[in-house]
Amino acid sequence: AQSVSQHNHHVILSEAASLELGCNYSYGGTVNLFWYVQYPGQHLQLLLKYFSGDPLVKGIKGFEAEFIKSKFSFNLRKPSVQWSDTAEYFCAVKGSARQLTFGSGTQLTVLP
Amino acid sequence: GAVVSQHPSRVICKSGTSVKIECRSLDFQATTMFWYRQFPKQSLMLMATSNEGSKATYEQGVEKDKFLINHASLTLSTLTVTSAHPEDSSFYICSAREGQLMNTEAFFGQGTRLTVV
């Protein structure tokens, strides 16, 4: 069975600080990896995804993530956060079951 | 990206009544739709997967007689919470996918906040 672990439950940063949110998955086969963002009161939106190829994936709004197969990790990064990045971030994995399994989410609060 | 519309966004119902939640793909044909449940401060938990024209596949621990899923067309799936109780209060989210391939993206509805009183 596939599983996803997000170790940071709540991260608080000041504007312009750098961000890295951890995501580790458990699955032995080929996986697709995703990061979603949920702004307050809004639906889930896809930030970025990895299917194959370059393990460094660039997404929307300046976010990027790096797939490190040996570490089963897919950490999300942003060099300089903004107040508008305040949201909940979910890492998700899709294996052969073709369904998404989500991590528990990380609440990011950016202080102005 | 593609749009998935979920309705209603918020519903309050009395204990013992049934509630229907609709999930529509507005600009694509959704061969597969997924229903999730999200408890406060927790992640999305997959409840069931439905393919158009066939019976839904429920995850372990999800009562199929309580959470009725219908996917009668390529653009509409419904989740009916039957005989709702306060413990069914939660945030329900649907997502829809156009293709069957593993690397096909799924798009999410805005969710339905169900409160059973």
mmCIF file of C-alpha atoms in Angstrom:
data_model
loop_
_atom_site.group_PDB
_atom_site.id
_atom_site.type_symbol
_atom_site.label_atom_id
_atom_site.label_comp_id
_atom_site.label_asym_id
_atom_site.label_seq_id
_atom_site.Cartn_x
_atom_site.Cartn_y
_atom_site.Cartn_z
ATOM 1 C CA ALA A 1 0.000 0.000 0.000
ATOM 2 C CA GLN A 2 1.143 3.513 -0.685
ATOM 3 C CA SER A 3 1.424 6.125 2.047
ATOM 4 C CA VAL A 4 2.604 9.691 2.389
ATOM 5 C CA SER A 5 4.144 11.402 5.376
ATOM 6 C CA GLN A 6 4.369 15.138 5.916
ATOM 7 C CA HIS A 7 6.360 15.844 9.017
ATOM 8 C CA ASN A 8 5.670 19.540 9.403
ATOM 9 C CA HIS A 9 2.148 20.138 10.629
ATOM 10 C CA HIS A 10 2.405 23.892 10.967
ATOM 11 C CA VAL A 11 5.124 26.157 9.645
ATOM 12 C CA ILE A 12 5.306 29.861 10.443
ATOM 13 C CA LEU A 13 7.592 32.094 8.413
ATOM 14 C CA SER A 14 8.157 35.762 7.845
ATOM 15 C CA GLU A 15 7.811 37.200 4.369
ATOM 16 C CA ALA A 16 10.884 36.697 2.178
ATOM 17 C CA ALA A 17 12.012 33.678 4.181
ATOM 18 C CA SER A 18 12.807 30.490 2.316
ATOM 19 C CA LEU A 19 10.466 27.532 2.530
ATOM 20 C CA GLU A 20 10.997 23.810 2.463
ATOM 21 C CA LEU A 21 8.182 21.398 3.292
ATOM 22 C CA GLY A 22 9.040 17.762 3.714
ATOM 23 C CA CYS A 23 7.235 14.899 2.016
ATOM 24 C CA ASN A 24 8.193 11.245 2.162
ATOM 25 C CA TYR A 25 6.307 8.426 0.556
ATOM 26 C CA SER A 26 6.215 4.713 0.885
ATOM 27 C CA TYR A 27 5.733 2.693 -2.276
ATOM 28 C CA GLY A 28 8.033 0.311 -4.050
ATOM 29 C CA GLY A 29 7.026 0.870 -7.643
ATOM 30 C CA THR A 30 6.727 3.710 -10.090
ATOM 31 C CA VAL A 31 4.960 6.706 -8.625
ATOM 32 C CA ASN A 32 3.533 10.003 -9.676
ATOM 33 C CA LEU A 33 3.991 12.733 -7.079
ATOM 34 C CA PHE A 34 1.993 15.887 -6.517
ATOM 35 C CA TRP A 35 1.834 18.962 -4.357
ATOM 36 C CA TYR A 36 -1.543 20.622 -3.888
ATOM 37 C CA VAL A 37 -2.390 23.879 -2.152
ATOM 38 C CA GLN A 38 -5.650 24.760 -0.434
ATOM 39 C CA TYR A 39 -6.129 28.457 0.226
ATOM 40 C CA PRO A 40 -8.611 29.356 2.961
ATOM 41 C CA GLY A 41 -12.133 28.691 1.756
ATOM 42 C CA GLN A 42 -11.020 27.444 -1.620
ATOM 43 C CA HIS A 43 -10.641 24.103 -3.341
ATOM 44 C CA LEU A 44 -7.486 22.135 -3.846
ATOM 45 C CA GLN A 45 -5.248 23.407 -6.588
ATOM 46 C CA LEU A 46 -2.340 21.642 -8.193
ATOM 47 C CA LEU A 47 1.000 23.334 -7.550
ATOM 48 C CA LEU A 48 3.208 20.902 -9.396
ATOM 49 C CA LYS A 49 3.591 17.281 -10.329
ATOM 50 C CA TYR A 50 6.274 14.767 -11.142
ATOM 51 C CA PHE A 51 5.694 11.915 -13.558
ATOM 52 C CA SER A 52 9.123 11.204 -14.996
ATOM 53 C CA GLY A 53 12.238 12.899 -16.318
ATOM 54 C CA ASP A 54 13.989 15.790 -14.590
ATOM 55 C CA PRO A 55 13.587 15.212 -10.847
ATOM 56 C CA LEU A 56 13.538 18.957 -10.215
ATOM 57 C CA VAL A 57 10.054 20.108 -11.019
ATOM 58 C CA LYS A 58 8.973 23.711 -11.271
ATOM 59 C CA GLY A 59 5.389 24.651 -10.564
ATOM 60 C CA ILE A 60 3.226 27.700 -10.355
ATOM 61 C CA LYS A 61 3.824 30.737 -8.149
ATOM 62 C CA GLY A 62 7.559 30.122 -7.856
ATOM 63 C CA PHE A 63 7.309 26.732 -6.180
ATOM 64 C CA GLU A 64 9.528 23.814 -7.032
ATOM 65 C CA ALA A 65 10.021 20.297 -5.735
ATOM 66 C CA GLU A 66 12.770 17.751 -6.041
ATOM 67 C CA PHE A 67 12.162 14.051 -6.371
ATOM 68 C CA ILE A 68 14.907 12.064 -4.665
ATOM 69 C CA LYS A 69 14.190 8.438 -5.368
ATOM 70 C CA SER A 70 16.801 7.067 -2.976
ATOM 71 C CA LYS A 71 15.199 8.981 -0.119
ATOM 72 C CA PHE A 72 11.599 8.456 -1.217
ATOM 73 C CA SER A 73 11.192 12.190 -0.861
ATOM 74 C CA PHE A 74 9.514 14.985 -2.783
ATOM 75 C CA ASN A 75 10.127 18.152 -0.789
ATOM 76 C CA LEU A 76 8.502 21.424 -1.761
ATOM 77 C CA ARG A 77 10.582 24.586 -1.851
ATOM 78 C CA LYS A 78 10.209 28.276 -2.482
ATOM 79 C CA PRO A 79 13.125 30.697 -2.118
ATOM 80 C CA SER A 80 11.093 33.641 -0.851
ATOM 81 C CA VAL A 81 7.565 33.286 0.506
ATOM 82 C CA GLN A 82 4.862 35.922 0.419
ATOM 83 C CA TRP A 83 1.954 36.605 2.736
ATOM 84 C CA SER A 84 -0.362 35.277 0.003
ATOM 85 C CA ASP A 85 1.299 31.857 0.268
ATOM 86 C CA THR A 86 -0.512 31.299 3.562
ATOM 87 C CA ALA A 87 -2.435 28.091 2.939
ATOM 88 C CA GLU A 88 -2.469 24.389 3.581
ATOM 89 C CA TYR A 89 -0.163 22.270 1.461
ATOM 90 C CA PHE A 90 -0.727 18.620 0.677
ATOM 91 C CA CYS A 91 1.700 16.157 -0.794
ATOM 92 C CA ALA A 92 0.137 13.238 -2.666
ATOM 93 C CA VAL A 93 1.315 10.078 -4.357
ATOM 94 C CA LYS A 94 -0.247 7.918 -7.001
ATOM 95 C CA GLY A 95 1.019 4.423 -7.578
ATOM 96 C CA SER A 96 -0.316 1.557 -9.570
ATOM 97 C CA ALA A 97 -3.641 1.843 -7.758
ATOM 98 C CA ARG A 98 -4.214 5.028 -9.804
ATOM 99 C CA GLN A 99 -5.740 6.791 -6.844
ATOM 100 C CA LEU A 100 -4.214 9.647 -4.939
ATOM 101 C CA THR A 101 -3.068 9.130 -1.386
ATOM 102 C CA PHE A 102 -2.615 12.370 0.497
ATOM 103 C CA GLY A 103 -0.319 13.349 3.293
ATOM 104 C CA SER A 104 -1.752 14.912 6.431
ATOM 105 C CA GLY A 105 -1.036 18.411 5.171
ATOM 106 C CA THR A 106 1.123 21.295 6.350
ATOM 107 C CA GLN A 107 -0.396 24.591 7.361
ATOM 108 C CA LEU A 108 1.873 27.440 6.258
ATOM 109 C CA THR A 109 1.415 30.813 7.875
ATOM 110 C CA VAL A 110 3.414 33.704 6.449
ATOM 111 C CA LEU A 111 3.659 36.748 8.650
ATOM 112 C CA PRO A 112 3.697 40.122 6.886
ATOM 113 C CA GLY B 1 -7.050 23.743 -15.862
ATOM 114 C CA ALA B 2 -10.333 21.916 -16.092
ATOM 115 C CA VAL B 3 -13.207 22.878 -13.819
ATOM 116 C CA VAL B 4 -15.028 20.644 -11.387
ATOM 117 C CA SER B 5 -18.092 22.109 -9.738
ATOM 118 C CA GLN B 6 -19.450 20.746 -6.487
ATOM 119 C CA HIS B 7 -22.836 21.645 -5.082
ATOM 120 C CA PRO B 8 -23.884 22.613 -2.502
ATOM 121 C CA SER B 9 -20.876 24.216 -0.888
ATOM 122 C CA ARG B 10 -22.485 24.104 2.510
ATOM 123 C CA VAL B 11 -25.447 22.188 3.902
ATOM 124 C CA ILE B 12 -26.981 21.770 7.318
ATOM 125 C CA CYS B 13 -29.428 18.946 7.846
ATOM 126 C CA LYS B 14 -31.283 17.248 10.648
ATOM 127 C CA SER B 15 -30.153 13.929 11.992
ATOM 128 C CA GLY B 16 -31.855 11.065 10.165
ATOM 129 C CA THR B 17 -32.329 12.865 6.875
ATOM 130 C CA SER B 18 -30.459 12.261 3.638
ATOM 131 C CA VAL B 19 -28.262 14.723 1.784
ATOM 132 C CA LYS B 20 -27.199 14.631 -1.849
ATOM 133 C CA ILE B 21 -23.974 16.245 -3.048
ATOM 134 C CA GLU B 22 -23.346 16.772 -6.742
ATOM 135 C CA CYS B 23 -20.028 16.825 -8.542
ATOM 136 C CA ARG B 24 -19.887 18.002 -12.141
ATOM 137 C CA SER B 25 -17.049 18.216 -14.616
ATOM 138 C CA LEU B 26 -17.814 21.340 -16.593
ATOM 139 C CA ASP B 27 -15.492 21.207 -19.556
ATOM 140 C CA PHE B 28 -14.363 17.617 -19.839
ATOM 141 C CA GLN B 29 -15.716 14.115 -19.602
ATOM 142 C CA ALA B 30 -14.824 12.498 -16.324
ATOM 143 C CA THR B 31 -14.391 8.786 -16.762
ATOM 144 C CA THR B 32 -13.424 8.486 -13.124
ATOM 145 C CA MET B 33 -14.548 10.457 -10.105
ATOM 146 C CA PHE B 34 -13.278 10.230 -6.561
ATOM 147 C CA TRP B 35 -14.976 11.148 -3.306
ATOM 148 C CA TYR B 36 -12.928 12.227 -0.316
ATOM 149 C CA ARG B 37 -13.708 13.153 3.233
ATOM 150 C CA GLN B 38 -11.644 15.635 5.197
ATOM 151 C CA PHE B 39 -11.907 15.972 8.960
ATOM 152 C CA PRO B 40 -10.710 19.179 10.627
ATOM 153 C CA LYS B 41 -6.927 19.490 10.621
ATOM 154 C CA GLN B 42 -6.594 16.153 8.881
ATOM 155 C CA SER B 43 -5.850 14.994 5.388
ATOM 156 C CA LEU B 44 -8.192 13.925 2.649
ATOM 157 C CA MET B 45 -9.280 10.337 3.029
ATOM 158 C CA LEU B 46 -10.473 8.566 -0.087
ATOM 159 C CA MET B 47 -13.963 7.165 0.361
ATOM 160 C CA ALA B 48 -14.692 5.681 -3.017
ATOM 161 C CA THR B 49 -13.804 5.633 -6.683
ATOM 162 C CA SER B 50 -16.504 5.630 -9.305
ATOM 163 C CA ASN B 51 -16.276 4.946 -12.990
ATOM 164 C CA GLU B 52 -19.052 6.082 -15.277
ATOM 165 C CA GLY B 53 -21.698 3.443 -15.721
ATOM 166 C CA SER B 54 -20.405 1.012 -13.140
ATOM 167 C CA LYS B 55 -20.638 0.509 -9.405
ATOM 168 C CA ALA B 56 -18.367 2.501 -7.172
ATOM 169 C CA THR B 57 -15.416 0.904 -5.439
ATOM 170 C CA TYR B 58 -15.423 1.750 -1.756
ATOM 171 C CA GLU B 59 -12.416 1.975 0.494
ATOM 172 C CA GLN B 60 -12.194 -0.270 3.494
ATOM 173 C CA GLY B 61 -14.320 0.975 6.369
ATOM 174 C CA VAL B 62 -16.642 3.081 4.221
ATOM 175 C CA GLU B 63 -20.259 1.943 4.391
ATOM 176 C CA LYS B 64 -21.582 1.655 0.871
ATOM 177 C CA ASP B 65 -25.191 1.632 2.049
ATOM 178 C CA LYS B 66 -24.673 4.856 3.924
ATOM 179 C CA PHE B 67 -22.695 6.717 1.281
ATOM 180 C CA LEU B 68 -24.466 6.058 -1.995
ATOM 181 C CA ILE B 69 -22.513 7.026 -5.079
ATOM 182 C CA ASN B 70 -23.973 7.334 -8.526
ATOM 183 C CA HIS B 71 -21.956 8.123 -11.638
ATOM 184 C CA ALA B 72 -24.637 7.945 -14.285
ATOM 185 C CA SER B 73 -23.012 10.235 -16.830
ATOM 186 C CA LEU B 74 -19.550 11.348 -17.854
ATOM 187 C CA THR B 75 -20.072 14.747 -16.288
ATOM 188 C CA LEU B 76 -21.978 14.024 -13.097
ATOM 189 C CA SER B 77 -21.446 11.991 -9.968
ATOM 190 C CA THR B 78 -23.527 12.226 -6.819
ATOM 191 C CA LEU B 79 -22.826 11.261 -3.237
ATOM 192 C CA THR B 80 -25.860 10.717 -1.032
ATOM 193 C CA VAL B 81 -25.330 10.544 2.697
ATOM 194 C CA THR B 82 -28.281 8.515 3.915
ATOM 195 C CA SER B 83 -29.750 8.783 7.401
ATOM 196 C CA ALA B 84 -27.107 11.305 8.350
ATOM 197 C CA HIS B 85 -25.865 11.532 11.909
ATOM 198 C CA PRO B 86 -23.735 14.175 13.623
ATOM 199 C CA GLU B 87 -20.625 12.030 13.207
ATOM 200 C CA ASP B 88 -21.095 12.334 9.438
ATOM 201 C CA SER B 89 -20.428 16.061 9.713
ATOM 202 C CA SER B 90 -17.350 16.678 7.639
ATOM 203 C CA PHE B 91 -15.942 18.289 4.521
ATOM 204 C CA TYR B 92 -16.612 16.196 1.428
ATOM 205 C CA ILE B 93 -14.546 16.760 -1.701
ATOM 206 C CA CYS B 94 -14.877 15.253 -5.135
ATOM 207 C CA SER B 95 -12.325 15.058 -7.878
ATOM 208 C CA ALA B 96 -12.647 14.071 -11.496
ATOM 209 C CA ARG B 97 -10.255 12.635 -14.015
ATOM 210 C CA GLU B 98 -10.643 12.472 -17.741
ATOM 211 C CA GLY B 99 -8.554 9.476 -18.644
ATOM 212 C CA GLN B 100 -7.601 6.130 -17.217
ATOM 213 C CA LEU B 101 -3.881 6.499 -17.541
ATOM 214 C CA MET B 102 -1.785 6.772 -14.416
ATOM 215 C CA ASN B 103 -0.410 10.187 -15.325
ATOM 216 C CA THR B 104 -3.752 11.819 -15.947
ATOM 217 C CA GLU B 105 -4.361 14.741 -13.656
ATOM 218 C CA ALA B 106 -7.406 14.894 -11.411
ATOM 219 C CA PHE B 107 -9.184 18.159 -10.707
ATOM 220 C CA PHE B 108 -10.943 18.959 -7.463
ATOM 221 C CA GLY B 109 -14.272 20.477 -6.614
ATOM 222 C CA GLN B 110 -14.524 23.198 -4.010
ATOM 223 C CA GLY B 111 -15.894 20.841 -1.391
ATOM 224 C CA THR B 112 -19.114 20.575 0.597
ATOM 225 C CA ARG B 113 -19.256 21.347 4.291
ATOM 226 C CA LEU B 114 -21.902 19.040 5.799
ATOM 227 C CA THR B 115 -23.184 19.748 9.274
ATOM 228 C CA VAL B 116 -25.659 17.318 10.788
ATOM 229 C CA VAL B 117 -27.566 18.661 13.771
#
